[in-house]
Coordinates of C-alpha atoms in Angstrom, one line a residue:
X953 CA 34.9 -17.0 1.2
X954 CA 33.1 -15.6 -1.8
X955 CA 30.1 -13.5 -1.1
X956 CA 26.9 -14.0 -3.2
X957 CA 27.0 -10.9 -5.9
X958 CA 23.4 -9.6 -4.6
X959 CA 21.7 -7.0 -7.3
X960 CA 20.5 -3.8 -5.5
X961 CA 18.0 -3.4 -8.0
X962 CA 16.8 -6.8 -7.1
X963 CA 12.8 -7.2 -4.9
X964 CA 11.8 -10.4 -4.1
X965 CA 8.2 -9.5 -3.2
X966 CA 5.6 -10.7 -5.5
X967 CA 3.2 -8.2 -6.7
X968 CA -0.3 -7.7 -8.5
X969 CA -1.7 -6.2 -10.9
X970 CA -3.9 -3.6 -10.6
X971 CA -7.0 -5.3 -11.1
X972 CA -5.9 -8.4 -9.0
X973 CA -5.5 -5.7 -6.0
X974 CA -8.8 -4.0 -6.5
X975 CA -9.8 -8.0 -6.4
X976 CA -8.6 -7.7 -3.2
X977 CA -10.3 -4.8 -2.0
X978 CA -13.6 -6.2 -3.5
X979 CA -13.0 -9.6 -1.4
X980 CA -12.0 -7.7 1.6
X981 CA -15.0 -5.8 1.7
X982 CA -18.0 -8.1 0.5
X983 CA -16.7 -11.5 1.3
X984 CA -14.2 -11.7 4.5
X985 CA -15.3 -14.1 6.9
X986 CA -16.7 -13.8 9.4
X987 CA -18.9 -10.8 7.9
X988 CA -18.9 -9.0 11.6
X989 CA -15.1 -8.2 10.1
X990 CA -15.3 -7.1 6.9
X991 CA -15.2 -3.1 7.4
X992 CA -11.8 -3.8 9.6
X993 CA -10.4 -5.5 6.6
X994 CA -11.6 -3.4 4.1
X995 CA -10.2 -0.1 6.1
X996 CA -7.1 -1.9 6.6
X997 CA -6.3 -2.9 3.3
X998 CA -7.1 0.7 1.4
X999 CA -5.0 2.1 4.3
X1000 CA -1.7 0.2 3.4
X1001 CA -2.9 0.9 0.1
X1002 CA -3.8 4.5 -0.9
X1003 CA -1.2 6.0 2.1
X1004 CA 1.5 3.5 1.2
X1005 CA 2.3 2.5 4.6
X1006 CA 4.5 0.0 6.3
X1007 CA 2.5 -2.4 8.4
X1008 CA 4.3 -1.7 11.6
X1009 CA 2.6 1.5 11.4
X1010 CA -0.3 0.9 10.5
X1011 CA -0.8 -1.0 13.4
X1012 CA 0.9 1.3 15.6
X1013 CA -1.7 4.0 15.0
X1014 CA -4.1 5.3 17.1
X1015 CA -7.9 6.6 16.4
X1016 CA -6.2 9.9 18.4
X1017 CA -3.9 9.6 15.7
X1018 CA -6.5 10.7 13.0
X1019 CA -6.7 14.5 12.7
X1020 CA -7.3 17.4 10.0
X1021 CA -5.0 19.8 8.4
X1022 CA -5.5 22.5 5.7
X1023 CA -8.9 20.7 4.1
X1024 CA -7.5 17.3 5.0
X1025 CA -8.0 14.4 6.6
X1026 CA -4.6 13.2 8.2
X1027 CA -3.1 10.2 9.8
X1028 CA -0.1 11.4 12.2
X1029 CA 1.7 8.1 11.8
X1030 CA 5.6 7.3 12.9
X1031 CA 7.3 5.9 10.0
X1032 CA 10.8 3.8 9.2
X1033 CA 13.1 5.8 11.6
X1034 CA 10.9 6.9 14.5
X1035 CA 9.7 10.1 13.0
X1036 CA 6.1 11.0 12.7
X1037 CA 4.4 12.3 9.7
X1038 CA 0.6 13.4 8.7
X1039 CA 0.0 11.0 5.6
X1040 CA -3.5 12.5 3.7
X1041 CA -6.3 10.1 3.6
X1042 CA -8.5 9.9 0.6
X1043 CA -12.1 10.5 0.7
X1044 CA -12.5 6.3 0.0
X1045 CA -10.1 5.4 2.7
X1046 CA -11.0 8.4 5.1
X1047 CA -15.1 6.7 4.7
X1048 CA -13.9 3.4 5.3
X1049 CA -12.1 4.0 8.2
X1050 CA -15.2 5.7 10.0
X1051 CA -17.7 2.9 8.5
X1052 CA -15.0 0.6 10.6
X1053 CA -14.6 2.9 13.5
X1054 CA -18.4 2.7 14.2
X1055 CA -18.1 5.9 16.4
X1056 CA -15.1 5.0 18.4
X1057 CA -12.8 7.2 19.4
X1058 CA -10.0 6.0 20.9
X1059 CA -7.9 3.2 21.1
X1060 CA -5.6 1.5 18.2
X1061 CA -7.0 2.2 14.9
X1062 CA -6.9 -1.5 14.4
X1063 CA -8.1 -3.8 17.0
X1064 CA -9.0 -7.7 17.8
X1065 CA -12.7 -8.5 18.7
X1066 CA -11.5 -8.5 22.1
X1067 CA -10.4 -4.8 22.3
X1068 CA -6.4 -5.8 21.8
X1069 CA -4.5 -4.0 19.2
X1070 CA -4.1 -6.3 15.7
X1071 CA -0.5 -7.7 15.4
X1072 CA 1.3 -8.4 11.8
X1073 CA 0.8 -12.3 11.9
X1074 CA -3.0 -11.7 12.0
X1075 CA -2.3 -9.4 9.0
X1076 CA -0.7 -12.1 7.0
X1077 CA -3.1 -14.5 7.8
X1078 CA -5.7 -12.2 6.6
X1079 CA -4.1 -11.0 3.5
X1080 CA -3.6 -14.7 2.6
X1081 CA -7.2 -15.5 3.7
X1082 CA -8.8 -13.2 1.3
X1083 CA -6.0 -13.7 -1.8
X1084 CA -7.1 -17.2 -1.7
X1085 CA -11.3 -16.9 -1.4
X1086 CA -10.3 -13.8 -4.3
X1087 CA -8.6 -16.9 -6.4
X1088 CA -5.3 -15.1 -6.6
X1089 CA -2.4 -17.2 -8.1
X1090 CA 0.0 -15.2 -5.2
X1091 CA -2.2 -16.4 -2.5
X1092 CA 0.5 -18.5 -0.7
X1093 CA 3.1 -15.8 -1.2
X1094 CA 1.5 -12.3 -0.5
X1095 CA 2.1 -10.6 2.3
X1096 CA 1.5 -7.2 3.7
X1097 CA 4.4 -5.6 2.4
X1098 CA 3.6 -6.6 -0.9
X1099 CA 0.7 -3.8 -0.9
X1100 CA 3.2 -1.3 -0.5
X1101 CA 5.1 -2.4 -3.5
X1102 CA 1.7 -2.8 -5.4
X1103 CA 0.8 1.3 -4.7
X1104 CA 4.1 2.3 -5.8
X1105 CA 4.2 0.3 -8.5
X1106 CA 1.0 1.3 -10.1
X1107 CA 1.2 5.5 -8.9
X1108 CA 4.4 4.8 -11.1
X1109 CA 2.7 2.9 -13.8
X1110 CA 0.9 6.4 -14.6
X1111 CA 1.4 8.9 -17.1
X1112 CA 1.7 11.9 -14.7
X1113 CA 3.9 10.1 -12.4
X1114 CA 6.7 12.3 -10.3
X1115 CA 9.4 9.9 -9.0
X1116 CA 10.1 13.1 -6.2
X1117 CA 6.4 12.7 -5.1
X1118 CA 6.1 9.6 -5.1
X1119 CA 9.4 9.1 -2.8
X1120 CA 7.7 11.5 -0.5
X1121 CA 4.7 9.7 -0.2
X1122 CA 6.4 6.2 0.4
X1123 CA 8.4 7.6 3.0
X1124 CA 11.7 6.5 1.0
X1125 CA 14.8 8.9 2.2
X1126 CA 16.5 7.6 -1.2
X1127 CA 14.9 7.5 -4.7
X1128 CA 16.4 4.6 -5.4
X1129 CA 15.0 2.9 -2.6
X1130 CA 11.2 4.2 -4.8
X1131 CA 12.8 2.7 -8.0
X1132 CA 13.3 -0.8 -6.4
X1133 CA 9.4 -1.2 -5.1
X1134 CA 8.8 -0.8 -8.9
X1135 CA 8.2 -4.1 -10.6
X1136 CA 7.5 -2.3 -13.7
X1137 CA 11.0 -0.8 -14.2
X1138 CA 12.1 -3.8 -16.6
X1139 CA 9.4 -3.9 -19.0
X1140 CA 10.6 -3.1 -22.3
X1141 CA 7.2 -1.9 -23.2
X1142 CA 7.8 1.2 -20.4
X1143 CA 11.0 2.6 -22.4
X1144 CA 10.2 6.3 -22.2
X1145 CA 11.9 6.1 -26.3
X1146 CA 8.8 4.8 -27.6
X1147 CA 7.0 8.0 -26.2
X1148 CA 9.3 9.7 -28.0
X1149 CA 9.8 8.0 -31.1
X1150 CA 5.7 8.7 -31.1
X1151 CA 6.0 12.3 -30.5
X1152 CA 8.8 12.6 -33.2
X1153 CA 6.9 10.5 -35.6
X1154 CA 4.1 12.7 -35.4
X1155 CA 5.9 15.6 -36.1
X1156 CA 7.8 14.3 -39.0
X1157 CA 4.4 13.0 -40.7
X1158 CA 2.8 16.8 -40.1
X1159 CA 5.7 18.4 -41.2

């Protein structure tokens, strides 16, 4: 039997834009419902978000879990593979994550209203809940992973991108395990020759 050629290049996760994911946030964290919920969704989201994680950690962390190393804010997390690793949290996420916290300390870092640690399906229902009162046309098709792709995509999308950092920070042991989250890779408009045909160009016209 013939196998289906399957290209390794090839994500089927559908992404957004930049500014449909700081829609998103926006949504998340003036218009969730019920409003009681809003700082857990808000946390939650710029945590997947700005420390690229997998959901399944995420929601395996602990408040112990949060911790400071060398002028940072940390979250020991495990990863893919059962490791652990301290993943810096931004000033934005770090704030949001004590606005939602409210002074506890312990416990998961993401909980029901009834004290029971949040599990994935609730985070697909959300991340659906708030695509669709944000409008989004991927409302029926996000999911939580997709965030991942979406930070990797746009820390890529920048000039002073590293691909080597950037693996690091998605927890990828392969770079070409980074180079598949990027949805940007096959837009003609990205070709690093028109940088340089710009740079030569200059330089020819000057000369």
């Amino acid at each position: 039997m013939l196998r289906p050629v399957i290209d390794p290049d090839h994500s089927a996760a559908e992404g957004l834009t930049e500014d449909e994911q700081l829609l998103l946030m926006v949504t998340a964290r003036d218009h969730h419902q019920p409003a009681a919920y809003r700082p857990r969704a808000y946390a939650l989201l710029l945590t997947l978000y700005t420390v690229c994680l997998r959901v399944d950690s995420l929601l395996a962390a602990r408040v112990e879990d949060l911790g400071y190393d060398r002028g940072h804010h940390v979250l020991n997390v495990r990863i893919k593979g059962g490791a652990r690793k301290k993943k810096p949290l931004p000033p934005i996420t770090y704030d949001a994550l004590m606005t939602h916290l409210d002074g506890r300390t312990d416990g998961f870092l993401f909980e029901t209203g009834g004290g029971k640690p949040m599990d994935e399906s609730a985070v697909w229902r959300l991340i659906r809940s708030l695509a669709r009162r944000a409008n989004l046309p991927q409302a029926d098709t996000i999911h939580p992973h997709v965030v991942k792709h979406n930070a990797i995509t746009h820390v890529l999308a920048r000039p002073d991108a590293r691909l080597d950092k950037v693996q690091w920070w998605a927890d990828h042991k392969d770079a070409r395990t980074t180079g598949r989250y990027n949805r940007r890779r096959g837009l003609l408009e990205d070709r690093p020759g028109y940088s340089l045909a710009a740079s030569l160009a200059s330089a020819i016209s000057s000369g």
